[in-house]
Amino acid sequence: MDNYFNNKVIWITGASSGIGEALAYAMSASGAKLILSSRRLPELERVKQGCKVPEQVQLLPLDLSYADLLEGMVAEAIKCFGGIDIMVHNGGVTQRSLVIETEIEVHRRLMELDYFSYVVLTRALLPHFIARKAGHFVITSSVMGKIGTPMRSAYAAAKHALHGFFDCLRAEVAANNIKVTILTPGYIRTNISLYAVTNNAYGLGKPSENIENGLPADRAAKQIMKAIKRGSFEPYIGKFSGERIALWLTRLAPGVFTRIAPKLIPK
Ligand SMILES: NC(=O)c1ccc[n+]([C@@H]2O[C@H](COP(=O)([O-])OP(=O)(O)OC[C@H]3O[C@@H](n4cnc5c(N)ncnc54)[C@H](OP(=O)(O)O)[C@@H]3O)[C@@H](O)[C@H]2O)c1
């Protein structure tokens, strides 16, 4: 992938596993300088050592569950290499539970982690991007940010909210040469279902067949990097599959998709 990422400073949240981990390896191999964030420092250290140039990787552990505490992390991140070119908002958890059995706390928790943490970090980083007249926010949403199916209400709500917020931001900052790419992945083979919150916020703790059959994370990382380079607005990431068709249907024939949705219980 030519030298687009060479020497770019890229901050990735959710970098200890799955899509974020795969992005760290691929971006490091393309010459990027990385700031890697998530909660588990030993896992971040493992990812750092797996990167092509570990000396060009800084670790910044943080917990996205406490959005109000995140603002100060942005100054820390800028200090790592003296500036940031691309922010990849990627950390998060999913959900598997019916609305009727899901405690309100689960909804609040996912909103805080999958939505408000992104807003807080973005607001704190925005002045830096505006001052540089350059910057790129990359947001890992989901197909669930565009559609609704059973057992994903809290997750889908948080992901839909990301589209509203970042579509508005894109329109506000286009004149400042700041780009916004909202990724809408289908199933990607990662550990995400193990940590899926259920009716009472305990992790699901088991793999999901759909996720196991998803696109390998290293291939997702390649698709994501192409989308970043192109400055795509809302690329689908994943295999050509039912999720891609669902996205088309919601745009072209929303009534058809609404009739199919009740049958789409996650496996
Ligand atoms: N896999 C899919 O099929 C799929 C599809 C659509 C969208 N996505 C999205 O892709 C993103 C990455 O997920 P993944 O599939 O790569 O899953 P994953 O392997 O479980 O990775 C999730 C990452 O988020 C971090 N994280 C979780 N809770 C956190 C918290 N409270 N504070 C800070 N970091 C936290 C985890 O690190 P720590 O545990 O170290 O904190 C981990 O690095 C998520 O936003 C997810 O919604 C995934």
Tab-separated table of C-alpha atoms and ligand atoms in Angstrom:
chain	number	residue	atom	x	y	z
A	1	MET	CA	0.000	0.000	0.000
A	2	ASP	CA	2.367	2.797	-1.267
A	3	ASN	CA	3.596	5.218	1.383
A	4	TYR	CA	0.306	6.818	2.436
A	5	PHE	CA	0.681	5.661	6.068
A	6	ASN	CA	4.440	6.189	6.273
A	7	ASN	CA	5.294	8.396	9.274
A	8	LYS	CA	1.636	9.155	9.978
A	9	VAL	CA	0.823	9.173	13.691
A	10	ILE	CA	-2.224	6.992	14.284
A	11	TRP	CA	-4.018	6.548	17.602
A	12	ILE	CA	-6.022	3.314	17.770
A	13	THR	CA	-8.398	2.461	20.612
A	14	GLY	CA	-9.383	-1.168	21.142
A	15	ALA	CA	-5.877	-2.068	19.962
A	16	SER	CA	-5.324	-5.070	22.253
A	17	SER	CA	-7.438	-7.478	20.206
A	18	GLY	CA	-9.333	-8.172	16.989
A	19	ILE	CA	-9.710	-5.394	14.429
A	20	GLY	CA	-7.595	-2.883	16.380
A	21	GLU	CA	-4.768	-5.392	16.812
A	22	ALA	CA	-4.825	-6.291	13.108
A	23	LEU	CA	-4.798	-2.601	12.191
A	24	ALA	CA	-1.792	-2.034	14.463
A	25	TYR	CA	0.221	-4.747	12.676
A	26	ALA	CA	-0.782	-3.599	9.186
A	27	MET	CA	-0.252	0.099	9.893
A	28	SER	CA	3.117	-0.502	11.566
A	29	ALA	CA	4.177	-2.548	8.531
A	30	SER	CA	3.215	0.474	6.386
A	31	GLY	CA	5.527	2.778	8.338
A	32	ALA	CA	3.029	4.422	10.702
A	33	LYS	CA	3.843	5.567	14.226
A	34	LEU	CA	1.228	4.175	16.585
A	35	ILE	CA	-0.406	5.018	19.879
A	36	LEU	CA	-2.267	1.943	21.125
A	37	SER	CA	-5.025	2.137	23.725
A	38	SER	CA	-7.287	-0.269	25.604
A	39	ARG	CA	-7.572	-1.410	29.234
A	40	ARG	CA	-5.192	-4.401	29.293
A	41	LEU	CA	-1.585	-3.206	29.329
A	42	PRO	CA	-0.032	-6.707	28.999
A	43	GLU	CA	-2.103	-7.315	25.842
A	44	LEU	CA	-1.098	-3.927	24.431
A	45	GLU	CA	2.548	-4.805	25.149
A	46	ARG	CA	2.081	-8.100	23.265
A	47	VAL	CA	0.635	-6.238	20.268
A	48	LYS	CA	3.462	-3.690	20.400
A	49	GLN	CA	6.060	-6.481	20.274
A	50	GLY	CA	4.219	-8.005	17.289
A	51	CYS	CA	4.429	-4.746	15.331
A	52	LYS	CA	7.062	-4.367	12.647
A	53	VAL	CA	8.707	-1.410	14.389
A	54	PRO	CA	7.973	-1.662	18.162
A	55	GLU	CA	10.147	1.404	18.844
A	56	GLN	CA	7.582	3.452	16.904
A	57	VAL	CA	4.709	2.249	19.103
A	58	GLN	CA	3.581	3.994	22.306
A	59	LEU	CA	1.066	2.517	24.727
A	60	LEU	CA	-1.642	4.581	26.378
A	61	PRO	CA	-3.921	2.384	28.517
A	62	LEU	CA	-7.413	3.758	29.140
A	63	ASP	CA	-10.915	2.637	30.041
A	64	LEU	CA	-13.617	3.842	27.653
A	65	SER	CA	-16.326	2.976	30.213
A	66	TYR	CA	-15.693	6.229	32.053
A	67	ALA	CA	-16.067	8.783	29.279
A	68	ASP	CA	-15.815	11.784	31.630
A	69	LEU	CA	-12.277	10.772	32.620
A	70	LEU	CA	-10.997	10.576	29.055
A	71	GLU	CA	-10.472	14.207	28.106
A	72	GLY	CA	-7.000	14.379	29.665
A	73	MET	CA	-5.852	11.346	27.657
A	74	VAL	CA	-5.827	13.410	24.470
A	75	ALA	CA	-2.984	15.669	25.693
A	76	GLU	CA	-1.080	12.520	26.697
A	77	ALA	CA	-1.615	11.044	23.235
A	78	ILE	CA	-0.459	14.207	21.451
A	79	LYS	CA	2.712	14.219	23.604
A	80	CYS	CA	3.661	10.690	22.446
A	81	PHE	CA	4.923	11.843	19.010
A	82	GLY	CA	4.148	15.592	19.062
A	83	GLY	CA	0.935	15.342	17.018
A	84	ILE	CA	-1.782	13.021	15.727
A	85	ASP	CA	-2.778	12.512	12.078
A	86	ILE	CA	-5.442	9.811	12.336
A	87	MET	CA	-7.651	8.806	15.277
A	88	VAL	CA	-9.188	5.344	14.965
A	89	HIS	CA	-12.084	5.058	17.423
A	90	ASN	CA	-12.481	1.316	17.600
A	91	GLY	CA	-12.737	-0.003	21.182
A	92	GLY	CA	-16.095	-1.347	22.245
A	93	VAL	CA	-18.320	-4.246	23.195
A	94	THR	CA	-21.407	-5.783	21.634
A	95	GLN	CA	-24.630	-7.239	23.058
A	96	ARG	CA	-26.820	-10.331	22.882
A	97	SER	CA	-30.117	-9.896	24.767
A	98	LEU	CA	-33.791	-9.138	24.173
A	99	VAL	CA	-35.178	-5.714	25.089
A	100	ILE	CA	-37.662	-7.250	27.521
A	101	GLU	CA	-34.945	-8.880	29.612
A	102	THR	CA	-32.224	-6.224	29.352
A	103	GLU	CA	-31.594	-4.058	32.404
A	104	ILE	CA	-31.453	-0.308	31.792
A	105	GLU	CA	-27.921	-0.360	33.178
A	106	VAL	CA	-26.827	-2.357	30.137
A	107	HIS	CA	-28.214	0.336	27.809
A	108	ARG	CA	-26.441	3.057	29.789
A	109	ARG	CA	-23.184	1.118	29.888
A	110	LEU	CA	-23.099	0.540	26.141
A	111	MET	CA	-24.009	4.155	25.396
A	112	GLU	CA	-21.127	5.294	27.617
A	113	LEU	CA	-18.596	2.896	26.145
A	114	ASP	CA	-19.641	2.617	22.492
A	115	TYR	CA	-20.834	6.217	22.004
A	116	PHE	CA	-20.001	8.841	24.671
A	117	SER	CA	-16.339	7.827	24.958
A	118	TYR	CA	-15.957	8.507	21.218
A	119	VAL	CA	-17.632	11.902	21.589
A	120	VAL	CA	-15.444	12.959	24.514
A	121	LEU	CA	-12.189	11.959	22.798
A	122	THR	CA	-13.274	13.602	19.543
A	123	ARG	CA	-14.199	16.911	21.179
A	124	ALA	CA	-10.855	16.977	23.006
A	125	LEU	CA	-8.841	16.176	19.865
A	126	LEU	CA	-10.723	18.478	17.497
A	127	PRO	CA	-8.840	21.725	18.396
A	128	HIS	CA	-5.550	19.947	17.544
A	129	PHE	CA	-6.866	18.899	14.120
A	130	ILE	CA	-8.330	22.367	13.462
A	131	ALA	CA	-5.039	24.076	14.400
A	132	ARG	CA	-3.168	21.778	11.994
A	133	LYS	CA	-5.837	22.160	9.297
A	134	ALA	CA	-5.647	18.386	8.893
A	135	GLY	CA	-6.826	15.227	10.581
A	136	HIS	CA	-8.884	12.109	10.038
A	137	PHE	CA	-11.396	10.527	12.395
A	138	VAL	CA	-12.047	6.861	11.638
A	139	ILE	CA	-14.937	5.292	13.529
A	140	THR	CA	-15.623	1.573	13.788
A	141	SER	CA	-19.398	1.503	13.709
A	142	SER	CA	-21.104	-1.654	12.424
A	143	VAL	CA	-23.786	-2.808	10.024
A	144	MET	CA	-25.802	-2.541	13.262
A	145	GLY	CA	-25.277	1.221	13.018
A	146	LYS	CA	-27.558	1.195	9.972
A	147	ILE	CA	-30.076	-1.592	10.653
A	148	GLY	CA	-31.907	-3.180	13.591
A	149	THR	CA	-32.243	-6.918	14.321
A	150	PRO	CA	-33.182	-8.906	17.453
A	151	MET	CA	-30.978	-8.944	20.565
A	152	ARG	CA	-28.861	-5.894	19.667
A	153	SER	CA	-30.990	-2.954	20.848
A	154	ALA	CA	-28.415	-1.230	23.082
A	155	TYR	CA	-25.510	-1.908	20.730
A	156	ALA	CA	-27.443	-0.806	17.628
A	157	ALA	CA	-28.623	2.349	19.415
A	158	ALA	CA	-25.052	3.318	20.332
A	159	LYS	CA	-23.787	2.570	16.823
A	160	HIS	CA	-26.682	4.505	15.196
A	161	ALA	CA	-25.839	7.438	17.472
A	162	LEU	CA	-22.270	7.419	16.157
A	163	HIS	CA	-23.581	7.951	12.611
A	164	GLY	CA	-25.647	10.951	13.680
A	165	PHE	CA	-22.789	12.561	15.587
A	166	PHE	CA	-20.037	11.911	13.060
A	167	ASP	CA	-22.157	12.778	9.987
A	168	CYS	CA	-22.781	16.190	11.576
A	169	LEU	CA	-19.120	16.563	12.500
A	170	ARG	CA	-18.047	15.706	8.928
A	171	ALA	CA	-20.224	18.487	7.599
A	172	GLU	CA	-18.916	20.950	10.203
A	173	VAL	CA	-15.204	20.331	9.689
A	174	ALA	CA	-14.915	19.647	5.953
A	175	ALA	CA	-13.731	23.219	5.445
A	176	ASN	CA	-10.897	22.564	7.939
A	177	ASN	CA	-9.577	19.689	5.825
A	178	ILE	CA	-10.667	17.186	8.494
A	179	LYS	CA	-12.021	13.874	7.236
A	180	VAL	CA	-14.491	11.471	8.827
A	181	THR	CA	-14.738	7.815	7.802
A	182	ILE	CA	-17.438	5.713	9.477
A	183	LEU	CA	-16.689	2.012	8.977
A	184	THR	CA	-19.701	-0.312	8.854
A	185	PRO	CA	-18.235	-3.808	9.312
A	186	GLY	CA	-20.232	-6.978	8.895
A	187	TYR	CA	-19.015	-10.088	10.728
A	188	ILE	CA	-15.260	-10.012	11.382
A	189	ARG	CA	-13.533	-12.969	13.067
A	190	THR	CA	-12.506	-11.589	16.494
A	191	ASN	CA	-13.216	-12.270	20.177
A	192	ILE	CA	-16.057	-9.754	20.276
A	193	SER	CA	-18.863	-12.204	21.085
A	194	LEU	CA	-16.978	-13.537	24.148
A	195	TYR	CA	-17.346	-10.142	25.802
A	196	ALA	CA	-20.854	-9.362	24.508
A	197	VAL	CA	-22.995	-7.968	27.309
A	198	THR	CA	-26.231	-9.827	27.974
A	199	ASN	CA	-29.353	-9.003	29.948
A	200	ASN	CA	-27.426	-8.135	33.121
A	201	ALA	CA	-24.050	-6.943	31.803
A	202	TYR	CA	-22.224	-10.236	32.278
A	203	GLY	CA	-20.229	-11.338	29.249
A	204	LEU	CA	-21.770	-13.927	26.907
A	205	GLY	CA	-18.527	-15.889	27.216
A	206	LYS	CA	-18.964	-18.021	24.130
A	207	PRO	CA	-18.026	-17.734	20.492
A	208	SER	CA	-20.627	-16.902	17.857
A	209	GLU	CA	-20.970	-18.946	14.685
A	210	ASN	CA	-21.491	-15.818	12.573
A	211	ILE	CA	-18.358	-14.179	13.946
A	212	GLU	CA	-16.319	-17.385	13.537
A	213	ASN	CA	-17.356	-17.442	9.858
A	214	GLY	CA	-16.582	-13.750	9.429
A	215	LEU	CA	-13.758	-12.097	7.513
A	216	PRO	CA	-10.355	-12.632	9.206
A	217	ALA	CA	-9.283	-9.473	11.036
A	218	ASP	CA	-6.090	-9.059	8.997
A	219	ARG	CA	-8.146	-8.903	5.797
A	220	ALA	CA	-10.543	-6.447	7.426
A	221	ALA	CA	-7.536	-4.284	8.321
A	222	LYS	CA	-6.497	-4.164	4.659
A	223	GLN	CA	-9.997	-3.107	3.586
A	224	ILE	CA	-10.041	-0.461	6.327
A	225	MET	CA	-6.692	0.987	5.292
A	226	LYS	CA	-7.847	1.262	1.675
A	227	ALA	CA	-10.979	3.083	2.864
A	228	ILE	CA	-8.914	5.463	5.015
A	229	LYS	CA	-6.592	6.224	2.132
A	230	ARG	CA	-9.538	6.946	-0.162
A	231	GLY	CA	-11.230	9.055	2.499
A	232	SER	CA	-14.415	6.987	2.076
A	233	PHE	CA	-17.437	8.261	4.008
A	234	GLU	CA	-19.157	5.037	5.082
A	235	PRO	CA	-17.496	1.900	3.693
A	236	TYR	CA	-18.774	-1.612	4.306
A	237	ILE	CA	-16.002	-3.846	5.686
A	238	GLY	CA	-16.336	-7.618	5.434
A	239	LYS	CA	-17.196	-10.495	3.165
A	240	PHE	CA	-19.818	-10.202	0.463
A	241	SER	CA	-22.588	-11.641	2.615
A	242	GLY	CA	-26.033	-11.210	4.127
A	243	GLU	CA	-24.979	-8.103	6.054
A	244	ARG	CA	-23.924	-6.358	2.871
A	245	ILE	CA	-27.249	-7.279	1.258
A	246	ALA	CA	-29.057	-6.042	4.382
A	247	LEU	CA	-27.353	-2.654	4.003
A	248	TRP	CA	-28.462	-2.392	0.394
A	249	LEU	CA	-31.993	-3.496	1.235
A	250	THR	CA	-32.382	-0.905	4.004
A	251	ARG	CA	-31.443	1.764	1.484
A	252	LEU	CA	-33.246	0.510	-1.601
A	253	ALA	CA	-36.207	-1.443	-0.197
A	254	PRO	CA	-36.524	-0.726	3.522
A	255	GLY	CA	-39.926	-2.421	3.782
A	256	VAL	CA	-38.480	-5.699	2.517
A	257	PHE	CA	-35.714	-5.637	5.104
A	258	THR	CA	-38.141	-4.787	7.924
A	259	ARG	CA	-40.127	-7.935	7.100
A	260	ILE	CA	-36.979	-10.109	7.149
A	261	ALA	CA	-35.469	-8.595	10.343
A	262	PRO	CA	-37.499	-10.649	12.907
A	263	LYS	CA	-35.858	-13.823	11.576
A	264	LEU	CA	-32.311	-12.504	12.001
A	265	ILE	CA	-31.533	-13.865	15.483
A	266	PRO	CA	-27.724	-13.821	15.912
A	267	LYS	CA	-26.057	-17.271	15.890
B	1	LIG	N1	-16.095	-8.382	15.039
B	1	LIG	C1	-17.184	-7.986	14.386
B	1	LIG	O1	-17.873	-8.790	13.741
B	1	LIG	C2	-17.566	-6.522	14.392
B	1	LIG	C3	-18.577	-6.117	13.519
B	1	LIG	C4	-18.966	-4.781	13.499
B	1	LIG	C5	-18.336	-3.870	14.327
B	1	LIG	N2	-17.363	-4.286	15.166
B	1	LIG	C6	-16.729	-3.271	16.033
B	1	LIG	O2	-15.330	-3.375	15.945
B	1	LIG	C7	-14.747	-2.820	17.128
B	1	LIG	C8	-13.647	-3.742	17.601
B	1	LIG	O3	-14.206	-4.988	17.971
B	1	LIG	P1	-13.501	-6.397	17.679
B	1	LIG	O4	-14.421	-7.168	16.840
B	1	LIG	O5	-12.109	-6.218	17.273
B	1	LIG	O6	-13.625	-7.058	19.142
B	1	LIG	P2	-12.533	-7.456	20.244
B	1	LIG	O7	-11.515	-8.366	19.657
B	1	LIG	O8	-13.320	-7.919	21.413
B	1	LIG	O9	-11.830	-6.066	20.569
B	1	LIG	C9	-12.467	-5.086	21.349
B	1	LIG	C10	-11.417	-4.091	21.804
B	1	LIG	O10	-12.078	-3.076	22.565
B	1	LIG	C11	-11.373	-2.901	23.798
B	1	LIG	N3	-12.281	-2.514	24.861
B	1	LIG	C12	-13.397	-3.169	25.287
B	1	LIG	N4	-13.925	-2.553	26.342
B	1	LIG	C13	-13.112	-1.480	26.597
B	1	LIG	C14	-13.123	-0.451	27.585
B	1	LIG	N5	-14.055	-0.400	28.547
B	1	LIG	N6	-12.144	0.474	27.545
B	1	LIG	C15	-11.179	0.434	26.595
B	1	LIG	N7	-11.120	-0.502	25.647
B	1	LIG	C16	-12.081	-1.446	25.650
B	1	LIG	C17	-10.728	-4.254	24.076
B	1	LIG	O11	-9.562	-4.084	24.867
B	1	LIG	P3	-9.398	-4.309	26.445
B	1	LIG	O12	-10.220	-5.499	26.817
B	1	LIG	O13	-7.927	-4.510	26.602
B	1	LIG	O14	-9.866	-3.048	27.079
B	1	LIG	C18	-10.338	-4.703	22.682
B	1	LIG	O15	-9.085	-4.178	22.337
B	1	LIG	C19	-15.906	-2.626	18.113
B	1	LIG	O16	-16.258	-1.254	18.137
B	1	LIG	C20	-17.032	-3.435	17.504
B	1	LIG	O17	-18.301	-2.920	17.830
B	1	LIG	C21	-16.955	-5.588	15.218
